[in-house]
Amino acid sequence: MALKCVGRLRPVLLRCTATPGILKTSLVVPQQDHHITLLSRHLATKSNKGKTKGPARVNINTALVEDIINLKDVEQDMKNVVDSLKEDFNKNLSIRTSPGAFDHIVVKTKDGKFPLSHLGQITLKSPRLFVINMASFPESADAVVNALRQSQMNLNPELDGTIIRVPVPPVTREHRENLTKLAKQLTNKAKESVRKVRSGAVQDIKKFKNTVSEDTIKLIEKQVIQYFLDVHLLVSF
């Protein structure tokens, strides 16, 4: 199961040309004694009221507010949550149909811990059988068998010399239901992580409420919330 990433997380640079419906506002950051110019959209007017669907999107030039908060870091932190969720899905929700299903398995040997793919050559012989050739590291064959059995993938490997045969168990109704429950748990965890990033960013922004205008604070908060909504949509299903 994999997520489809969409390119909606990168903030769009503001156009500085005069455009109907755009209000240029001069905002002052006292500690640096210079003006920061930001662009924000008008609320619905008589000419466009009823034509705009959904809330207006906020797009801030991140360089103009970097003294208040690094919006690129906030955005990247949220993207990292999505990447982590994808990795969790690949590791835990695989139905074992490709050699990559074993990529996350780490084998503990007397020489240390190694990825299974570094110790044996994994081949899918049939839709119901994997074969792992341990000719390069025969001394680690038993350790690989133990790692497979402890992987929580419901596997029962069979060792024959330097060859490990791993039958693929059928995907039962119970197994599918367990995958669904696990997917929900991982998704809820990701949502909570995104919320923490949003809350932390908003708290950092509010630290400047006595040094910058209230409009500036609200505008940056809207940008953070927009990042949150975009990422929250990606991790929801």
PDB file of C-alpha atoms in Angstrom:
ATOM      1  CA  MET A   1       0.000   0.000   0.000  1.00  0.00           C
ATOM      2  CA  ALA A   2       1.509   3.249  -0.956  1.00  0.00           C
ATOM      3  CA  LEU A   3       0.589   6.896  -0.828  1.00  0.00           C
ATOM      4  CA  LYS A   4       0.576   9.073  -3.908  1.00  0.00           C
ATOM      5  CA  CYS A   5       2.480  12.194  -3.130  1.00  0.00           C
ATOM      6  CA  VAL A   6       1.247  15.328  -4.775  1.00  0.00           C
ATOM      7  CA  GLY A   7       3.221  18.466  -5.330  1.00  0.00           C
ATOM      8  CA  ARG A   8       1.074  20.685  -3.203  1.00  0.00           C
ATOM      9  CA  LEU A   9       3.440  21.111  -0.290  1.00  0.00           C
ATOM     10  CA  ARG A  10       5.916  23.582  -1.817  1.00  0.00           C
ATOM     11  CA  PRO A  11       4.801  27.206  -1.194  1.00  0.00           C
ATOM     12  CA  VAL A  12       4.202  29.186  -4.354  1.00  0.00           C
ATOM     13  CA  LEU A  13       6.275  32.334  -4.744  1.00  0.00           C
ATOM     14  CA  LEU A  14       4.198  35.459  -4.770  1.00  0.00           C
ATOM     15  CA  ARG A  15       3.769  37.436  -7.929  1.00  0.00           C
ATOM     16  CA  CYS A  16       4.509  41.094  -7.334  1.00  0.00           C
ATOM     17  CA  THR A  17       2.674  42.449 -10.396  1.00  0.00           C
ATOM     18  CA  ALA A  18      -0.541  44.342  -9.813  1.00  0.00           C
ATOM     19  CA  THR A  19      -3.472  41.964 -10.033  1.00  0.00           C
ATOM     20  CA  PRO A  20      -7.169  42.662  -9.354  1.00  0.00           C
ATOM     21  CA  GLY A  21      -8.214  41.206  -6.024  1.00  0.00           C
ATOM     22  CA  ILE A  22      -4.745  41.493  -4.452  1.00  0.00           C
ATOM     23  CA  LEU A  23      -4.065  43.870  -1.577  1.00  0.00           C
ATOM     24  CA  LYS A  24      -0.489  44.993  -0.889  1.00  0.00           C
ATOM     25  CA  THR A  25       0.082  45.575   2.828  1.00  0.00           C
ATOM     26  CA  SER A  26       3.185  47.068   4.423  1.00  0.00           C
ATOM     27  CA  LEU A  27       4.087  45.331   7.674  1.00  0.00           C
ATOM     28  CA  VAL A  28       6.810  46.497  10.051  1.00  0.00           C
ATOM     29  CA  VAL A  29       9.203  44.350  12.064  1.00  0.00           C
ATOM     30  CA  PRO A  30      10.394  46.789  14.762  1.00  0.00           C
ATOM     31  CA  GLN A  31      13.490  44.903  15.850  1.00  0.00           C
ATOM     32  CA  GLN A  32      15.016  45.324  12.387  1.00  0.00           C
ATOM     33  CA  ASP A  33      13.446  48.697  11.645  1.00  0.00           C
ATOM     34  CA  HIS A  34      12.512  47.910   8.057  1.00  0.00           C
ATOM     35  CA  HIS A  35       9.358  47.144   6.100  1.00  0.00           C
ATOM     36  CA  ILE A  36       8.320  43.689   5.012  1.00  0.00           C
ATOM     37  CA  THR A  37       5.883  43.635   2.138  1.00  0.00           C
ATOM     38  CA  LEU A  38       3.501  40.724   2.022  1.00  0.00           C
ATOM     39  CA  LEU A  39       0.594  39.958  -0.264  1.00  0.00           C
ATOM     40  CA  SER A  40      -2.782  38.717   0.913  1.00  0.00           C
ATOM     41  CA  ARG A  41      -6.046  38.169  -0.901  1.00  0.00           C
ATOM     42  CA  HIS A  42      -9.135  40.299  -0.342  1.00  0.00           C
ATOM     43  CA  LEU A  43     -12.121  38.682   1.237  1.00  0.00           C
ATOM     44  CA  ALA A  44     -14.979  38.035  -1.199  1.00  0.00           C
ATOM     45  CA  THR A  45     -16.199  41.290  -2.718  1.00  0.00           C
ATOM     46  CA  LYS A  46     -19.353  42.041  -4.667  1.00  0.00           C
ATOM     47  CA  SER A  47     -17.556  41.175  -7.889  1.00  0.00           C
ATOM     48  CA  ASN A  48     -16.417  37.719  -6.790  1.00  0.00           C
ATOM     49  CA  LYS A  49     -18.728  36.823  -3.904  1.00  0.00           C
ATOM     50  CA  GLY A  50     -20.249  33.430  -4.458  1.00  0.00           C
ATOM     51  CA  LYS A  51     -17.731  32.517  -7.163  1.00  0.00           C
ATOM     52  CA  THR A  52     -14.879  31.357  -4.944  1.00  0.00           C
ATOM     53  CA  LYS A  53     -15.184  27.807  -3.666  1.00  0.00           C
ATOM     54  CA  GLY A  54     -13.466  26.925  -0.398  1.00  0.00           C
ATOM     55  CA  PRO A  55     -11.161  29.143   1.683  1.00  0.00           C
ATOM     56  CA  ALA A  56      -8.721  31.410  -0.128  1.00  0.00           C
ATOM     57  CA  ARG A  57      -5.204  29.994  -0.201  1.00  0.00           C
ATOM     58  CA  VAL A  58      -2.384  31.939   1.416  1.00  0.00           C
ATOM     59  CA  ASN A  59       0.984  32.036  -0.290  1.00  0.00           C
ATOM     60  CA  ILE A  60       3.782  33.817   1.544  1.00  0.00           C
ATOM     61  CA  ASN A  61       7.270  34.460   0.295  1.00  0.00           C
ATOM     62  CA  THR A  62       9.079  32.539   3.030  1.00  0.00           C
ATOM     63  CA  ALA A  63      12.185  34.740   2.785  1.00  0.00           C
ATOM     64  CA  LEU A  64      10.157  37.757   3.918  1.00  0.00           C
ATOM     65  CA  VAL A  65       9.248  36.226   7.272  1.00  0.00           C
ATOM     66  CA  GLU A  66      12.356  34.165   8.016  1.00  0.00           C
ATOM     67  CA  ASP A  67      13.148  36.410  11.012  1.00  0.00           C
ATOM     68  CA  ILE A  68       9.891  35.223  12.574  1.00  0.00           C
ATOM     69  CA  ILE A  69       9.771  31.559  11.547  1.00  0.00           C
ATOM     70  CA  ASN A  70      11.350  29.301   8.953  1.00  0.00           C
ATOM     71  CA  LEU A  71       8.300  28.196   7.007  1.00  0.00           C
ATOM     72  CA  LYS A  72      10.382  25.887   4.822  1.00  0.00           C
ATOM     73  CA  ASP A  73      11.412  23.947   7.912  1.00  0.00           C
ATOM     74  CA  VAL A  74       7.790  23.697   9.027  1.00  0.00           C
ATOM     75  CA  GLU A  75       6.772  22.428   5.612  1.00  0.00           C
ATOM     76  CA  GLN A  76       9.650  19.930   5.518  1.00  0.00           C
ATOM     77  CA  ASP A  77       8.803  18.611   8.991  1.00  0.00           C
ATOM     78  CA  MET A  78       5.283  17.881   7.775  1.00  0.00           C
ATOM     79  CA  LYS A  79       6.576  16.239   4.596  1.00  0.00           C
ATOM     80  CA  ASN A  80       8.822  14.059   6.745  1.00  0.00           C
ATOM     81  CA  VAL A  81       5.710  12.740   8.473  1.00  0.00           C
ATOM     82  CA  VAL A  82       4.301  11.692   5.087  1.00  0.00           C
ATOM     83  CA  ASP A  83       7.594  10.013   4.125  1.00  0.00           C
ATOM     84  CA  SER A  84       7.677   8.188   7.450  1.00  0.00           C
ATOM     85  CA  LEU A  85       4.102   6.997   6.956  1.00  0.00           C
ATOM     86  CA  LYS A  86       4.967   5.678   3.502  1.00  0.00           C
ATOM     87  CA  GLU A  87       7.900   3.774   4.979  1.00  0.00           C
ATOM     88  CA  ASP A  88       5.711   2.326   7.725  1.00  0.00           C
ATOM     89  CA  PHE A  89       3.161   1.203   5.144  1.00  0.00           C
ATOM     90  CA  ASN A  90       5.830  -0.488   3.035  1.00  0.00           C
ATOM     91  CA  LYS A  91       7.274  -2.267   6.074  1.00  0.00           C
ATOM     92  CA  ASN A  92       4.119  -3.307   7.857  1.00  0.00           C
ATOM     93  CA  LEU A  93       1.361  -3.559   5.255  1.00  0.00           C
ATOM     94  CA  SER A  94       3.130  -5.601   2.600  1.00  0.00           C
ATOM     95  CA  ILE A  95       1.260  -8.654   1.341  1.00  0.00           C
ATOM     96  CA  ARG A  96       4.628 -10.272   0.564  1.00  0.00           C
ATOM     97  CA  THR A  97       4.525 -10.302  -3.239  1.00  0.00           C
ATOM     98  CA  SER A  98       8.056  -9.067  -3.982  1.00  0.00           C
ATOM     99  CA  PRO A  99      11.573  -9.470  -2.548  1.00  0.00           C
ATOM    100  CA  GLY A 100      11.285  -5.886  -1.281  1.00  0.00           C
ATOM    101  CA  ALA A 101       8.849  -7.166   1.341  1.00  0.00           C
ATOM    102  CA  PHE A 102      11.905  -8.257   3.368  1.00  0.00           C
ATOM    103  CA  ASP A 103      13.820  -4.974   3.095  1.00  0.00           C
ATOM    104  CA  HIS A 104      12.995  -3.962   6.659  1.00  0.00           C
ATOM    105  CA  ILE A 105      14.165  -7.216   8.267  1.00  0.00           C
ATOM    106  CA  VAL A 106      17.413  -6.863  10.222  1.00  0.00           C
ATOM    107  CA  VAL A 107      19.363 -10.009  11.098  1.00  0.00           C
ATOM    108  CA  LYS A 108      21.318 -10.207  14.343  1.00  0.00           C
ATOM    109  CA  THR A 109      24.545 -12.184  13.858  1.00  0.00           C
ATOM    110  CA  LYS A 110      27.673 -12.693  15.945  1.00  0.00           C
ATOM    111  CA  ASP A 111      29.346  -9.978  13.849  1.00  0.00           C
ATOM    112  CA  GLY A 112      26.579  -7.431  14.327  1.00  0.00           C
ATOM    113  CA  LYS A 113      23.234  -6.516  12.792  1.00  0.00           C
ATOM    114  CA  PHE A 114      22.759  -6.564   9.025  1.00  0.00           C
ATOM    115  CA  PRO A 115      19.839  -6.116   6.600  1.00  0.00           C
ATOM    116  CA  LEU A 116      18.622  -9.468   5.330  1.00  0.00           C
ATOM    117  CA  SER A 117      19.204  -8.365   1.734  1.00  0.00           C
ATOM    118  CA  HIS A 118      22.941  -7.941   2.533  1.00  0.00           C
ATOM    119  CA  LEU A 119      23.311 -11.531   3.674  1.00  0.00           C
ATOM    120  CA  GLY A 120      21.263 -13.546   1.214  1.00  0.00           C
ATOM    121  CA  GLN A 121      20.025 -13.395  -2.361  1.00  0.00           C
ATOM    122  CA  ILE A 122      16.227 -13.208  -2.278  1.00  0.00           C
ATOM    123  CA  THR A 123      14.234 -14.603  -5.204  1.00  0.00           C
ATOM    124  CA  LEU A 124      10.503 -14.969  -5.726  1.00  0.00           C
ATOM    125  CA  LYS A 125      10.264 -18.455  -7.251  1.00  0.00           C
ATOM    126  CA  SER A 126       6.488 -18.442  -7.480  1.00  0.00           C
ATOM    127  CA  PRO A 127       3.624 -16.303  -6.155  1.00  0.00           C
ATOM    128  CA  ARG A 128       3.639 -18.552  -3.084  1.00  0.00           C
ATOM    129  CA  LEU A 129       7.345 -19.169  -2.495  1.00  0.00           C
ATOM    130  CA  PHE A 130      10.469 -17.112  -1.780  1.00  0.00           C
ATOM    131  CA  VAL A 131      13.942 -18.628  -1.876  1.00  0.00           C
ATOM    132  CA  ILE A 132      16.887 -17.061  -0.044  1.00  0.00           C
ATOM    133  CA  ASN A 133      20.332 -18.218  -1.135  1.00  0.00           C
ATOM    134  CA  MET A 134      22.770 -17.983   1.780  1.00  0.00           C
ATOM    135  CA  ALA A 135      25.820 -19.284  -0.128  1.00  0.00           C
ATOM    136  CA  SER A 136      27.763 -16.056   0.529  1.00  0.00           C
ATOM    137  CA  PHE A 137      27.138 -16.126   4.300  1.00  0.00           C
ATOM    138  CA  PRO A 138      26.211 -19.720   5.224  1.00  0.00           C
ATOM    139  CA  GLU A 139      27.160 -19.136   8.858  1.00  0.00           C
ATOM    140  CA  SER A 140      24.289 -16.625   9.129  1.00  0.00           C
ATOM    141  CA  ALA A 141      21.590 -18.930   7.771  1.00  0.00           C
ATOM    142  CA  ASP A 142      20.194 -19.843  11.206  1.00  0.00           C
ATOM    143  CA  ALA A 143      20.122 -16.186  12.233  1.00  0.00           C
ATOM    144  CA  VAL A 144      18.178 -15.324   9.066  1.00  0.00           C
ATOM    145  CA  VAL A 145      15.644 -18.043   9.805  1.00  0.00           C
ATOM    146  CA  ASN A 146      15.148 -16.667  13.319  1.00  0.00           C
ATOM    147  CA  ALA A 147      14.770 -13.101  12.010  1.00  0.00           C
ATOM    148  CA  LEU A 148      12.115 -14.234   9.529  1.00  0.00           C
ATOM    149  CA  ARG A 149      10.155 -16.056  12.206  1.00  0.00           C
ATOM    150  CA  GLN A 150      10.283 -13.041  14.529  1.00  0.00           C
ATOM    151  CA  SER A 151       9.376 -10.523  11.807  1.00  0.00           C
ATOM    152  CA  GLN A 152       5.621 -10.585  12.595  1.00  0.00           C
ATOM    153  CA  MET A 153       4.992 -11.414   8.934  1.00  0.00           C
ATOM    154  CA  ASN A 154       3.501 -14.808   9.805  1.00  0.00           C
ATOM    155  CA  LEU A 155       6.333 -16.663   8.034  1.00  0.00           C
ATOM    156  CA  ASN A 156       7.538 -20.227   8.537  1.00  0.00           C
ATOM    157  CA  PRO A 157      10.933 -20.486   6.764  1.00  0.00           C
ATOM    158  CA  GLU A 158      12.574 -23.851   6.069  1.00  0.00           C
ATOM    159  CA  LEU A 159      16.368 -24.207   6.010  1.00  0.00           C
ATOM    160  CA  ASP A 160      17.942 -26.697   3.597  1.00  0.00           C
ATOM    161  CA  GLY A 161      21.729 -26.323   3.597  1.00  0.00           C
ATOM    162  CA  THR A 162      22.410 -22.817   2.309  1.00  0.00           C
ATOM    163  CA  ILE A 163      18.903 -22.433   0.884  1.00  0.00           C
ATOM    164  CA  ILE A 164      16.030 -20.981   2.890  1.00  0.00           C
ATOM    165  CA  ARG A 165      12.562 -21.581   1.495  1.00  0.00           C
ATOM    166  CA  VAL A 166       9.911 -19.155   2.673  1.00  0.00           C
ATOM    167  CA  PRO A 167       6.336 -20.170   1.800  1.00  0.00           C
ATOM    168  CA  VAL A 168       4.003 -17.207   1.393  1.00  0.00           C
ATOM    169  CA  PRO A 169       0.946 -17.718   3.598  1.00  0.00           C
ATOM    170  CA  PRO A 170      -2.414 -16.999   1.976  1.00  0.00           C
ATOM    171  CA  VAL A 171      -3.975 -13.616   2.590  1.00  0.00           C
ATOM    172  CA  THR A 172      -6.905 -14.564   4.761  1.00  0.00           C
ATOM    173  CA  ARG A 173      -9.822 -12.383   5.753  1.00  0.00           C
ATOM    174  CA  GLU A 174      -8.368 -12.117   9.239  1.00  0.00           C
ATOM    175  CA  HIS A 175      -5.039 -10.983   7.809  1.00  0.00           C
ATOM    176  CA  ARG A 176      -6.708  -8.305   5.670  1.00  0.00           C
ATOM    177  CA  GLU A 177      -8.659  -7.063   8.692  1.00  0.00           C
ATOM    178  CA  ASN A 178      -5.452  -6.880  10.725  1.00  0.00           C
ATOM    179  CA  LEU A 179      -3.773  -4.910   7.933  1.00  0.00           C
ATOM    180  CA  THR A 180      -6.695  -2.489   7.905  1.00  0.00           C
ATOM    181  CA  LYS A 181      -6.481  -1.961  11.661  1.00  0.00           C
ATOM    182  CA  LEU A 182      -2.733  -1.429  11.482  1.00  0.00           C
ATOM    183  CA  ALA A 183      -3.110   1.028   8.611  1.00  0.00           C
ATOM    184  CA  LYS A 184      -5.567   3.054  10.692  1.00  0.00           C
ATOM    185  CA  GLN A 185      -3.205   3.051  13.678  1.00  0.00           C
ATOM    186  CA  LEU A 186      -0.258   4.218  11.567  1.00  0.00           C
ATOM    187  CA  THR A 187      -2.382   6.904   9.931  1.00  0.00           C
ATOM    188  CA  ASN A 188      -3.663   8.240  13.253  1.00  0.00           C
ATOM    189  CA  LYS A 189      -0.094   8.356  14.528  1.00  0.00           C
ATOM    190  CA  ALA A 190       0.940  10.372  11.465  1.00  0.00           C
ATOM    191  CA  LYS A 191      -1.973  12.780  11.922  1.00  0.00           C
ATOM    192  CA  GLU A 192      -0.946  13.372  15.525  1.00  0.00           C
ATOM    193  CA  SER A 193       2.637  14.047  14.432  1.00  0.00           C
ATOM    194  CA  VAL A 194       1.445  16.625  11.889  1.00  0.00           C
ATOM    195  CA  ARG A 195      -0.707  18.300  14.532  1.00  0.00           C
ATOM    196  CA  LYS A 196       2.326  18.566  16.825  1.00  0.00           C
ATOM    197  CA  VAL A 197       4.323  20.265  14.054  1.00  0.00           C
ATOM    198  CA  ARG A 198       1.476  22.709  13.468  1.00  0.00           C
ATOM    199  CA  SER A 199       1.029  23.476  17.184  1.00  0.00           C
ATOM    200  CA  GLY A 200       4.753  24.006  17.676  1.00  0.00           C
ATOM    201  CA  ALA A 201       4.940  26.373  14.712  1.00  0.00           C
ATOM    202  CA  VAL A 202       1.946  28.395  15.897  1.00  0.00           C
ATOM    203  CA  GLN A 203       3.480  28.728  19.367  1.00  0.00           C
ATOM    204  CA  ASP A 204       6.753  29.950  17.850  1.00  0.00           C
ATOM    205  CA  ILE A 205       4.889  32.534  15.788  1.00  0.00           C
ATOM    206  CA  LYS A 206       2.970  33.859  18.800  1.00  0.00           C
ATOM    207  CA  LYS A 207       6.240  34.649  20.543  1.00  0.00           C
ATOM    208  CA  PHE A 208       6.483  37.649  18.204  1.00  0.00           C
ATOM    209  CA  LYS A 209       3.023  39.042  18.953  1.00  0.00           C
ATOM    210  CA  ASN A 210       4.567  41.959  20.871  1.00  0.00           C
ATOM    211  CA  THR A 211       7.060  42.866  18.152  1.00  0.00           C
ATOM    212  CA  VAL A 212       5.112  42.489  14.898  1.00  0.00           C
ATOM    213  CA  SER A 213       1.607  43.396  13.882  1.00  0.00           C
ATOM    214  CA  GLU A 214      -1.362  41.172  14.582  1.00  0.00           C
ATOM    215  CA  ASP A 215      -2.087  40.970  10.851  1.00  0.00           C
ATOM    216  CA  THR A 216       1.395  39.544  10.265  1.00  0.00           C
ATOM    217  CA  ILE A 217       0.887  36.904  12.951  1.00  0.00           C
ATOM    218  CA  LYS A 218      -2.480  35.863  11.537  1.00  0.00           C
ATOM    219  CA  LEU A 219      -1.190  35.698   7.975  1.00  0.00           C
ATOM    220  CA  ILE A 220       1.738  33.436   8.894  1.00  0.00           C
ATOM    221  CA  GLU A 221      -0.539  31.251  11.019  1.00  0.00           C
ATOM    222  CA  LYS A 222      -2.819  30.832   7.996  1.00  0.00           C
ATOM    223  CA  GLN A 223       0.146  29.655   5.938  1.00  0.00           C
ATOM    224  CA  VAL A 224       1.078  27.076   8.602  1.00  0.00           C
ATOM    225  CA  ILE A 225      -2.518  25.867   8.806  1.00  0.00           C
ATOM    226  CA  GLN A 226      -2.598  25.582   5.026  1.00  0.00           C
ATOM    227  CA  TYR A 227       0.479  23.326   5.113  1.00  0.00           C
ATOM    228  CA  PHE A 228      -1.258  21.287   7.803  1.00  0.00           C
ATOM    229  CA  LEU A 229      -4.454  20.880   5.787  1.00  0.00           C
ATOM    230  CA  ASP A 230      -2.536  19.844   2.665  1.00  0.00           C
ATOM    231  CA  VAL A 231      -0.547  17.177   4.532  1.00  0.00           C
ATOM    232  CA  HIS A 232      -3.534  16.066   6.595  1.00  0.00           C
ATOM    233  CA  LEU A 233      -5.354  15.369   3.321  1.00  0.00           C
ATOM    234  CA  LEU A 234      -2.465  13.179   2.141  1.00  0.00           C
ATOM    235  CA  VAL A 235      -2.465  10.989   5.241  1.00  0.00           C
ATOM    236  CA  SER A 236      -6.248  10.602   5.353  1.00  0.00           C
ATOM    237  CA  PHE A 237      -8.078   7.811   3.603  1.00  0.00           C
TER     238      PHE A 237
END
